[in-house]
């Protein structure tokens, strides 16, 4: 019931609506995404940040960033589908 939080929530609702109909990949990146990522980067003293809406999206993007064609990834069939998809999308050798 913090008045500042309630006011900020109302302002965000007025500016951005109740939410996007899907993830950034489909609906695009909004200024609020970039602002949040910039603040997180500054807080942690990092060059850049990526905020994912779900762990599924994070896993889909993670392996592409962390692996190269010279890397190998060992994966188990019992891994979560997001891990399996992330590995399928990356350039590393798959085992």
mmCIF file of C-alpha atoms in Angstrom:
data_model
loop_
_atom_site.group_PDB
_atom_site.id
_atom_site.type_symbol
_atom_site.label_atom_id
_atom_site.label_comp_id
_atom_site.label_asym_id
_atom_site.label_seq_id
_atom_site.Cartn_x
_atom_site.Cartn_y
_atom_site.Cartn_z
ATOM 1 C CA UNK A 1 0.000 0.000 0.000
ATOM 2 C CA UNK A 2 2.964 2.306 -0.495
ATOM 3 C CA UNK A 3 1.668 5.445 -2.193
ATOM 4 C CA UNK A 4 4.836 5.901 -4.287
ATOM 5 C CA UNK A 5 4.637 2.334 -5.592
ATOM 6 C CA UNK A 6 0.930 2.689 -6.396
ATOM 7 C CA UNK A 7 1.559 5.995 -8.211
ATOM 8 C CA UNK A 8 4.432 4.473 -10.201
ATOM 9 C CA UNK A 9 2.261 1.486 -11.146
ATOM 10 C CA UNK A 10 -0.531 3.790 -12.329
ATOM 11 C CA UNK A 11 1.916 5.878 -14.365
ATOM 12 C CA UNK A 12 3.374 2.744 -15.972
ATOM 13 C CA UNK A 13 -0.117 1.500 -16.804
ATOM 14 C CA UNK A 14 -0.974 4.849 -18.409
ATOM 15 C CA UNK A 15 2.291 4.956 -20.395
ATOM 16 C CA UNK A 16 2.685 1.318 -21.435
ATOM 17 C CA UNK A 17 -0.704 -0.349 -21.023
ATOM 18 C CA UNK A 18 -1.392 -3.580 -19.165
ATOM 19 C CA UNK A 19 1.385 -5.432 -20.978
ATOM 20 C CA UNK A 20 2.624 -6.607 -24.317
ATOM 21 C CA UNK A 21 0.809 -9.466 -25.974
ATOM 22 C CA UNK A 22 3.988 -11.510 -26.277
ATOM 23 C CA UNK A 23 7.752 -11.542 -25.724
ATOM 24 C CA UNK A 24 10.189 -8.957 -27.088
ATOM 25 C CA UNK A 25 11.216 -11.274 -29.908
ATOM 26 C CA UNK A 26 7.687 -10.997 -31.298
ATOM 27 C CA UNK A 27 6.419 -7.600 -30.058
ATOM 28 C CA UNK A 28 9.665 -5.675 -30.104
ATOM 29 C CA UNK A 29 11.797 -3.922 -27.533
ATOM 30 C CA UNK A 30 10.240 -0.994 -25.682
ATOM 31 C CA UNK A 31 12.047 1.934 -24.043
ATOM 32 C CA UNK A 32 11.169 0.514 -20.643
ATOM 33 C CA UNK A 33 13.168 -2.639 -21.507
ATOM 34 C CA UNK A 34 16.264 -0.611 -22.401
ATOM 35 C CA UNK A 35 15.890 1.605 -19.316
ATOM 36 C CA UNK A 36 15.712 -1.425 -17.017
ATOM 37 C CA UNK A 37 18.694 -3.102 -18.691
ATOM 38 C CA UNK A 38 20.740 0.093 -18.438
ATOM 39 C CA UNK A 39 19.968 0.438 -14.725
ATOM 40 C CA UNK A 40 20.865 -3.209 -14.081
ATOM 41 C CA UNK A 41 24.135 -2.797 -16.013
ATOM 42 C CA UNK A 42 25.035 0.318 -14.036
ATOM 43 C CA UNK A 43 24.147 -1.348 -10.728
ATOM 44 C CA UNK A 44 26.377 -4.347 -11.480
ATOM 45 C CA UNK A 45 29.113 -2.326 -13.206
ATOM 46 C CA UNK A 46 28.673 -4.172 -16.502
ATOM 47 C CA UNK A 47 28.709 -3.025 -20.101
ATOM 48 C CA UNK A 48 25.294 -4.402 -20.995
ATOM 49 C CA UNK A 49 22.425 -6.544 -19.767
ATOM 50 C CA UNK A 50 19.721 -8.650 -21.371
ATOM 51 C CA UNK A 51 16.474 -9.170 -19.467
ATOM 52 C CA UNK A 52 14.455 -12.200 -20.549
ATOM 53 C CA UNK A 53 10.737 -12.545 -19.807
ATOM 54 C CA UNK A 54 11.045 -16.246 -19.074
ATOM 55 C CA UNK A 55 13.625 -18.917 -18.357
ATOM 56 C CA UNK A 56 12.625 -20.594 -21.621
ATOM 57 C CA UNK A 57 13.665 -17.477 -23.551
ATOM 58 C CA UNK A 58 16.853 -17.163 -21.518
ATOM 59 C CA UNK A 59 17.890 -20.736 -22.278
ATOM 60 C CA UNK A 60 17.067 -20.249 -25.953
ATOM 61 C CA UNK A 61 19.471 -17.291 -26.102
ATOM 62 C CA UNK A 62 22.107 -18.378 -23.604
ATOM 63 C CA UNK A 63 23.842 -21.165 -25.506
ATOM 64 C CA UNK A 64 24.212 -19.075 -28.672
ATOM 65 C CA UNK A 65 26.084 -16.408 -26.707
ATOM 66 C CA UNK A 66 28.274 -18.720 -24.635
ATOM 67 C CA UNK A 67 29.330 -21.292 -27.210
ATOM 68 C CA UNK A 68 31.376 -21.274 -30.414
ATOM 69 C CA UNK A 69 31.749 -23.837 -33.216
ATOM 70 C CA UNK A 70 34.850 -25.111 -31.370
ATOM 71 C CA UNK A 71 32.809 -25.974 -28.256
ATOM 72 C CA UNK A 72 30.952 -29.184 -27.530
ATOM 73 C CA UNK A 73 27.752 -29.517 -25.530
ATOM 74 C CA UNK A 74 26.747 -32.745 -23.839
ATOM 75 C CA UNK A 75 23.007 -32.891 -23.283
ATOM 76 C CA UNK A 76 20.673 -35.380 -21.667
ATOM 77 C CA UNK A 77 17.274 -36.196 -23.146
ATOM 78 C CA UNK A 78 15.748 -35.465 -19.738
ATOM 79 C CA UNK A 79 16.864 -31.813 -19.876
ATOM 80 C CA UNK A 80 14.101 -29.228 -19.975
ATOM 81 C CA UNK A 81 12.816 -28.485 -23.479
ATOM 82 C CA UNK A 82 14.217 -24.944 -23.291
ATOM 83 C CA UNK A 83 17.735 -26.294 -22.717
ATOM 84 C CA UNK A 84 17.383 -28.735 -25.601
ATOM 85 C CA UNK A 85 16.090 -25.975 -27.909
ATOM 86 C CA UNK A 86 18.870 -23.613 -26.824
ATOM 87 C CA UNK A 87 21.484 -26.239 -27.616
ATOM 88 C CA UNK A 88 19.894 -26.990 -30.992
ATOM 89 C CA UNK A 89 20.109 -23.290 -31.911
ATOM 90 C CA UNK A 90 23.766 -22.812 -30.989
ATOM 91 C CA UNK A 91 26.846 -23.374 -33.155
ATOM 92 C CA UNK A 92 28.557 -25.847 -30.810
ATOM 93 C CA UNK A 93 28.900 -29.536 -31.577
ATOM 94 C CA UNK A 94 26.112 -31.522 -29.955
ATOM 95 C CA UNK A 95 26.489 -34.863 -28.210
#
